[in-house]
Short mmCIF file of C-alpha atoms and ligand atoms in Angstrom, two decimals:
data_model
loop_
_atom_site.label_atom_id
_atom_site.label_comp_id
_atom_site.label_asym_id
_atom_site.label_seq_id
_atom_site.Cartn_x
_atom_site.Cartn_y
_atom_site.Cartn_z
CA MET A 1180 16.75 10.29 -11.00
CA ALA A 1181 16.54 11.03 -7.29
CA THR A 1182 16.95 8.54 -4.46
CA ILE A 1183 13.54 8.12 -2.85
CA ILE A 1184 13.83 8.73 0.88
CA ASP A 1185 11.70 5.95 2.30
CA GLY A 1186 10.12 7.40 5.44
CA ARG A 1187 7.94 4.35 5.93
CA ALA A 1188 10.89 1.95 6.05
CA TYR A 1189 12.86 4.20 8.40
CA ALA A 1190 9.80 4.67 10.64
CA LYS A 1191 9.59 0.87 10.89
CA GLU A 1192 13.20 0.77 12.11
CA ILE A 1193 12.49 3.49 14.69
CA ASN A 1194 9.42 1.54 15.84
CA GLN A 1195 11.44 -1.67 16.24
CA GLN A 1196 13.92 0.18 18.45
CA THR A 1197 11.06 1.79 20.40
CA LYS A 1198 9.49 -1.62 20.99
CA GLN A 1199 12.78 -3.00 22.32
CA ARG A 1200 13.15 -0.02 24.64
CA VAL A 1201 9.55 -0.46 25.87
CA ASP A 1202 10.19 -4.17 26.54
CA TRP A 1203 13.34 -3.31 28.50
CA LEU A 1204 11.41 -0.78 30.62
CA LYS A 1205 8.57 -3.26 31.18
CA GLN A 1206 11.03 -5.82 32.57
CA ARG A 1207 11.78 -3.18 35.20
CA GLY A 1208 8.10 -2.58 35.95
CA ILE A 1209 7.79 0.64 33.95
CA VAL A 1210 5.09 1.05 31.30
CA PRO A 1211 5.45 4.26 29.21
CA LYS A 1212 2.14 6.06 28.89
CA MET A 1213 0.91 9.08 26.99
CA ALA A 1214 -2.25 11.07 27.61
CA VAL A 1215 -3.97 12.73 24.66
CA ILE A 1216 -6.50 15.50 25.22
CA LEU A 1217 -9.06 15.68 22.43
CA VAL A 1218 -11.65 18.47 22.33
CA GLY A 1219 -14.75 18.37 20.13
CA ASP A 1220 -15.68 16.18 17.17
CA ASP A 1221 -13.26 17.19 14.39
CA PRO A 1222 -13.23 14.05 12.17
CA ALA A 1223 -9.54 14.40 11.15
CA SER A 1224 -8.49 14.81 14.81
CA LYS A 1225 -10.44 11.70 15.73
CA ILE A 1226 -8.60 9.76 13.01
CA TYR A 1227 -5.19 11.10 14.15
CA THR A 1228 -5.82 10.21 17.78
CA ARG A 1229 -7.08 6.75 16.81
CA THR A 1230 -3.89 6.21 14.78
CA LYS A 1231 -1.77 7.32 17.75
CA GLN A 1232 -3.63 4.93 20.05
CA LYS A 1233 -3.27 2.04 17.61
CA LYS A 1234 0.47 2.63 17.07
CA ALA A 1235 1.07 3.09 20.79
CA LYS A 1236 -0.72 -0.18 21.58
CA ALA A 1237 1.32 -2.05 18.96
CA LEU A 1238 4.52 -0.86 20.65
CA GLY A 1239 3.30 -1.61 24.18
CA ILE A 1240 2.88 2.06 25.10
CA GLY A 1241 -0.19 3.06 27.12
CA CYS A 1242 -2.35 5.74 25.52
CA GLN A 1243 -5.12 7.38 27.53
CA LEU A 1244 -7.57 9.44 25.50
CA LEU A 1245 -9.29 12.23 27.41
CA ARG A 1246 -12.25 13.53 25.42
CA TYR A 1247 -13.92 16.85 26.13
CA PRO A 1248 -16.98 18.46 24.52
CA VAL A 1249 -16.43 21.56 22.38
CA GLU A 1250 -17.83 23.84 25.11
CA VAL A 1251 -15.12 22.85 27.63
CA THR A 1252 -13.49 25.85 29.33
CA GLN A 1253 -9.82 26.87 29.44
CA GLU A 1254 -9.90 26.36 33.23
CA GLU A 1255 -11.20 22.80 32.94
CA LEU A 1256 -8.49 21.85 30.44
CA THR A 1257 -5.80 23.53 32.54
CA ALA A 1258 -7.00 21.60 35.59
CA GLU A 1259 -6.81 18.34 33.60
CA ILE A 1260 -3.24 19.13 32.54
CA GLU A 1261 -2.26 19.92 36.13
CA ARG A 1262 -3.76 16.60 37.20
CA LEU A 1263 -1.83 14.73 34.46
CA ASN A 1264 1.38 16.56 35.44
CA LYS A 1265 1.05 15.08 38.93
CA ASP A 1266 0.00 11.60 37.77
CA GLN A 1267 3.18 9.51 38.01
CA THR A 1268 1.80 6.85 35.66
CA VAL A 1269 1.60 9.43 32.83
CA ASN A 1270 4.91 10.17 31.09
CA ALA A 1271 3.79 12.22 28.08
CA ILE A 1272 0.98 14.72 27.55
CA MET A 1273 -0.31 16.20 24.32
CA VAL A 1274 -3.23 18.36 23.27
CA GLN A 1275 -4.69 17.48 19.86
CA GLU A 1276 -5.16 20.45 17.53
CA PRO A 1277 -7.27 22.14 16.24
CA LEU A 1278 -8.93 23.50 19.38
CA PRO A 1279 -12.09 25.61 19.54
CA GLU A 1280 -11.51 29.35 19.15
CA HIS A 1281 -12.20 30.15 22.81
CA ILE A 1282 -9.25 27.97 23.90
CA ASP A 1283 -5.78 29.53 24.02
CA ASN A 1284 -3.52 26.65 23.05
CA MET A 1285 -0.25 28.41 23.87
CA ALA A 1286 -1.46 29.11 27.40
CA LEU A 1287 -2.55 25.50 27.72
CA VAL A 1288 0.72 24.07 26.46
CA SER A 1289 2.62 26.31 28.88
CA HIS A 1290 0.96 24.35 31.71
CA ILE A 1291 2.23 20.97 30.48
CA SER A 1292 5.24 19.97 32.54
CA PRO A 1293 8.33 20.45 30.28
CA GLU A 1294 9.36 16.92 31.30
CA LYS A 1295 6.08 15.48 29.89
CA ASP A 1296 5.80 17.78 26.86
CA VAL A 1297 5.93 15.16 24.08
CA ASP A 1298 5.18 17.74 21.34
CA GLY A 1299 8.03 20.02 22.47
CA PHE A 1300 5.74 23.07 22.40
CA ASN A 1301 6.18 24.23 26.00
CA PRO A 1302 8.13 27.53 25.89
CA VAL A 1303 10.79 26.04 28.19
CA ASN A 1304 11.56 23.35 25.61
CA VAL A 1305 11.30 25.80 22.70
CA GLY A 1306 13.86 27.98 24.52
CA ARG A 1307 16.14 25.02 25.22
CA LEU A 1308 16.16 24.17 21.51
CA TYR A 1309 16.62 27.80 20.45
CA ASN A 1310 19.62 28.13 22.75
CA ASN A 1311 21.07 24.73 21.80
CA PHE A 1312 20.85 23.86 25.48
CA PRO A 1313 23.04 20.89 26.48
CA GLY A 1314 21.27 17.77 27.75
CA HIS A 1315 18.06 16.19 26.61
CA TYR A 1316 14.60 17.65 26.09
CA PRO A 1317 11.66 16.97 23.75
CA VAL A 1318 11.52 18.60 20.32
CA SER A 1319 8.58 18.98 17.94
CA CYS A 1320 8.20 15.54 16.35
CA THR A 1321 8.06 16.38 12.62
CA PRO A 1322 11.28 18.46 12.58
CA ARG A 1323 13.02 15.89 14.77
CA GLY A 1324 11.97 13.18 12.32
CA ILE A 1325 13.31 15.25 9.41
CA LEU A 1326 16.68 15.68 11.11
CA MET A 1327 16.82 11.96 11.91
CA VAL A 1328 16.04 10.94 8.33
CA LEU A 1329 18.63 13.38 6.93
CA ASP A 1330 21.21 11.78 9.23
CA HIS A 1331 19.98 8.30 8.33
CA TYR A 1332 20.61 9.07 4.65
CA HIS A 1333 24.00 10.67 5.49
CA VAL A 1334 23.05 14.10 4.14
CA PRO A 1335 25.79 16.54 5.20
CA LEU A 1336 24.35 19.37 7.30
CA ALA A 1337 27.37 21.38 8.46
CA GLY A 1338 27.93 24.09 5.87
CA ALA A 1339 24.85 23.12 3.83
CA ASP A 1340 22.61 25.83 2.40
CA VAL A 1341 19.07 25.02 3.52
CA VAL A 1342 15.89 26.80 2.46
CA ILE A 1343 12.80 26.18 4.59
CA VAL A 1344 9.47 27.35 3.17
CA GLY A 1345 6.92 27.72 5.98
CA ARG A 1346 7.56 29.21 9.41
CA SER A 1347 5.09 27.46 11.71
CA ILE A 1348 5.96 26.59 15.31
CA LEU A 1349 5.11 22.99 14.42
CA VAL A 1350 7.60 22.56 11.58
CA GLY A 1351 9.63 25.47 10.16
CA ARG A 1352 10.81 27.25 13.31
CA PRO A 1353 11.99 24.23 15.33
CA LEU A 1354 13.61 22.76 12.21
CA GLN A 1355 15.50 26.01 11.69
CA SER A 1356 16.92 25.72 15.22
CA LEU A 1357 17.81 22.04 14.81
CA LEU A 1358 19.68 22.79 11.57
CA ILE A 1359 21.44 25.90 12.86
CA ASN A 1360 22.56 23.82 15.84
CA ARG A 1361 24.17 21.48 13.29
CA ASP A 1362 26.00 24.34 11.53
CA ALA A 1363 23.76 24.58 8.46
CA THR A 1364 23.09 27.98 6.89
CA VAL A 1365 19.32 28.33 7.00
CA THR A 1366 17.05 30.71 5.06
CA MET A 1367 13.48 30.90 6.34
CA CYS A 1368 10.87 31.83 3.72
CA GLY A 1369 7.28 32.96 4.10
CA ARG A 1370 4.60 34.53 1.93
CA LYS A 1371 6.45 37.85 1.62
CA THR A 1372 9.89 36.44 0.79
CA PRO A 1373 11.07 37.96 -2.51
CA ASN A 1374 12.80 35.84 -5.18
CA LEU A 1375 11.80 32.55 -3.60
CA VAL A 1376 12.69 30.58 -6.73
CA ASN A 1377 16.23 32.03 -6.86
CA ARG A 1378 16.71 31.01 -3.24
CA LEU A 1379 15.36 27.51 -3.87
CA ARG A 1380 17.66 27.07 -6.87
CA GLN A 1381 20.72 27.72 -4.70
CA ALA A 1382 19.76 25.42 -1.84
CA ASP A 1383 21.48 22.12 -1.10
CA ILE A 1384 18.46 21.11 0.98
CA VAL A 1385 14.90 22.36 0.41
CA VAL A 1386 12.17 21.79 3.01
CA VAL A 1387 8.62 22.75 2.03
CA ALA A 1388 5.90 22.98 4.71
CA ALA A 1389 3.35 25.41 3.30
CA GLY A 1390 0.24 23.35 2.58
CA LYS A 1391 0.11 24.12 -1.18
CA PRO A 1392 -0.45 21.03 -3.34
CA ARG A 1393 2.31 20.21 -5.88
CA TRP A 1394 3.54 23.79 -5.64
CA ILE A 1395 7.35 23.51 -6.03
CA THR A 1396 8.38 21.91 -9.31
CA GLY A 1397 11.60 20.42 -10.65
CA ASN A 1398 12.36 23.72 -12.45
CA GLU A 1399 12.65 25.49 -9.13
CA ILE A 1400 15.28 23.37 -7.40
CA LYS A 1401 19.00 22.80 -7.79
CA LYS A 1402 20.25 19.67 -9.53
CA GLY A 1403 21.21 17.07 -6.94
CA SER A 1404 19.54 18.86 -4.02
CA VAL A 1405 17.75 17.05 -1.20
CA VAL A 1406 14.02 17.80 -1.15
CA ILE A 1407 11.96 17.24 2.01
CA ASP A 1408 8.25 17.57 1.34
CA VAL A 1409 6.28 18.07 4.56
CA GLY A 1410 2.97 19.08 2.99
CA ILE A 1411 -0.07 16.84 3.23
CA ASN A 1412 -2.83 17.96 0.88
CA ARG A 1413 -5.93 16.02 -0.12
CA LEU A 1414 -7.06 16.66 -3.70
CA ALA A 1415 -10.72 16.69 -4.78
CA ASP A 1416 -10.37 13.10 -6.03
CA GLY A 1417 -9.21 12.00 -2.56
CA LYS A 1418 -5.54 11.58 -3.54
CA LEU A 1419 -2.90 12.71 -1.01
CA VAL A 1420 -0.11 14.90 -2.42
CA GLY A 1421 2.69 16.99 -0.97
CA ASP A 1422 3.74 20.60 -1.53
CA VAL A 1423 6.27 19.45 -4.14
CA ASP A 1424 5.43 18.25 -7.64
CA PHE A 1425 7.01 14.83 -7.11
CA ALA A 1426 7.05 13.77 -10.79
CA SER A 1427 9.13 16.75 -11.99
CA ALA A 1428 11.19 17.24 -8.82
CA ARG A 1429 12.46 13.66 -8.73
CA GLN A 1430 14.04 14.20 -12.19
CA VAL A 1431 16.22 16.99 -10.78
CA ALA A 1432 16.72 16.28 -7.07
CA GLY A 1433 19.44 14.05 -5.66
CA ALA A 1434 17.04 12.69 -3.02
CA ILE A 1435 13.39 13.35 -2.27
CA THR A 1436 10.69 12.32 0.21
CA PRO A 1437 7.42 11.09 -1.35
CA VAL A 1438 3.92 11.92 -0.10
CA PRO A 1439 2.55 9.67 1.28
CA GLY A 1440 5.36 7.56 2.72
CA GLY A 1441 7.90 10.28 3.50
CA VAL A 1442 7.76 12.65 6.47
CA GLY A 1443 4.29 11.57 7.67
CA PRO A 1444 5.17 8.10 9.05
CA LEU A 1445 8.28 9.57 10.72
CA THR A 1446 6.23 12.07 12.72
CA VAL A 1447 4.18 9.32 14.37
CA ALA A 1448 7.21 7.08 14.96
CA VAL A 1449 9.12 9.96 16.57
CA MET A 1450 6.16 10.79 18.81
CA GLU A 1451 6.09 7.23 20.15
CA ALA A 1452 9.90 7.18 20.51
CA GLN A 1453 9.84 10.52 22.29
CA THR A 1454 7.25 9.17 24.75
CA VAL A 1455 9.80 6.49 25.62
CA ASP A 1456 12.59 9.11 25.82
CA LEU A 1457 10.53 11.08 28.34
CA THR A 1458 9.84 7.91 30.36
CA GLU A 1459 13.55 7.04 30.48
CA TRP A 1460 14.58 10.58 31.42
CA GLN A 1461 11.97 10.68 34.20
CA HIS A 1462 13.41 7.47 35.65
CA GLU A 1463 17.09 8.44 35.35
P1 NAD B 1695 0.83 26.46 8.81
O1 NAD B 1695 -0.38 26.82 8.03
O2 NAD B 1695 0.88 26.67 10.28
O3 NAD B 1695 2.08 27.20 8.19
C1 NAD B 1695 2.27 27.30 6.79
C2 NAD B 1695 3.46 28.17 6.53
O4 NAD B 1695 3.64 28.23 5.13
C3 NAD B 1695 3.30 29.60 7.03
O5 NAD B 1695 4.47 30.01 7.70
C4 NAD B 1695 3.13 30.42 5.73
O6 NAD B 1695 3.75 31.68 5.83
C5 NAD B 1695 3.88 29.54 4.72
N1 NAD B 1695 3.35 29.77 3.38
C6 NAD B 1695 2.09 29.51 2.94
N2 NAD B 1695 1.97 29.90 1.63
C7 NAD B 1695 3.18 30.38 1.28
C8 NAD B 1695 3.69 30.95 0.08
N3 NAD B 1695 2.94 31.10 -0.99
N4 NAD B 1695 4.98 31.34 0.05
C9 NAD B 1695 5.77 31.21 1.14
N5 NAD B 1695 5.33 30.70 2.30
C10 NAD B 1695 4.06 30.29 2.37
O7 NAD B 1695 1.11 24.94 8.44
P2 NAD B 1695 1.92 23.75 9.16
O8 NAD B 1695 1.17 23.27 10.33
O9 NAD B 1695 3.36 24.08 9.31
O10 NAD B 1695 1.78 22.65 8.01
C11 NAD B 1695 2.24 22.88 6.69
C12 NAD B 1695 1.94 21.66 5.85
O11 NAD B 1695 2.63 20.55 6.38
C13 NAD B 1695 0.46 21.27 5.82
O12 NAD B 1695 0.17 20.71 4.57
C14 NAD B 1695 0.37 20.21 6.89
O13 NAD B 1695 -0.68 19.29 6.67
C15 NAD B 1695 1.71 19.54 6.72
N6 NAD B 1695 2.23 18.87 7.92
C16 NAD B 1695 2.66 17.61 7.76
C17 NAD B 1695 3.21 16.94 8.83
C18 NAD B 1695 3.72 15.56 8.61
O14 NAD B 1695 3.89 14.81 9.55
N7 NAD B 1695 4.03 15.20 7.38
C19 NAD B 1695 3.30 17.55 10.08
C20 NAD B 1695 2.87 18.86 10.20
C21 NAD B 1695 2.34 19.52 9.12
#
């Protein structure tokens, strides 16, 4: 039976460290602060931003919510970002997705100062990660959390065969770079990848971020492998499940993240920690 990778417990540890770092900064008159731009009335986005605000407050981090109606223009949002870039009391900026169709998110994110880019989506930071640039820079929070939890559980990465299913800029692509930078051999899979199951069965580490409920079963993974389930899917009965069929996969895997309680809590904890990273780097 697999070890359950307890994302909630590890997120708590990260939060404790973040709180200590915030307290240390506060003693020096510095209060880390993030600004979140929220457009429209998407109910899930409102819940996510509320959670971010609540968590930030609990850790002593300022969180300014900037709400815009759905008809806001690209120019207005760009101007807001430029204003936040100049505001020395703001250390981290993020734009909550999804955005209305008339807004080009990539263009918007390109305007966020790379030094305040808490999501790590600015092309400068994406390029730094891709090139394994020395020094520090923000990285997309979910992949960073995955790497941290793999290290926390002492999963060897150098020389490991890793299969990532899902190639989004949010999860799969940055995770690929992080793992390559640690000398893993990474196979990226998408909808047109042939023989997916054969690939999964050879992998030491499987990461699934596709958004398909209980899709990968225990029959499709290698005995003793480490399974990281990124998916968050709500079933008709309201239950939250991952992309992996937890019940069968845990019989075969060596270690596995549950949903909920796996990758999800890490993403939020890393976002708060990365806000503090940015604050420290800006004051170095
Ligand atoms: P996305 O829709 O941007 O990307 C999904 C990827 O999965 C695509 O690259 C697509 O090619 C691939 N895919 C879909 N069906 C496939 C198939 N049949 N075979 C192979 N590849 C397939 O999604 P995303 O934003 O990366 O999110 C993926 C999932 O992870 C969602 O369930 C999302 O809710 C969840 N998520 C969770 C967290 C977290 O903190 N736990 C963070 C981000 C995303």
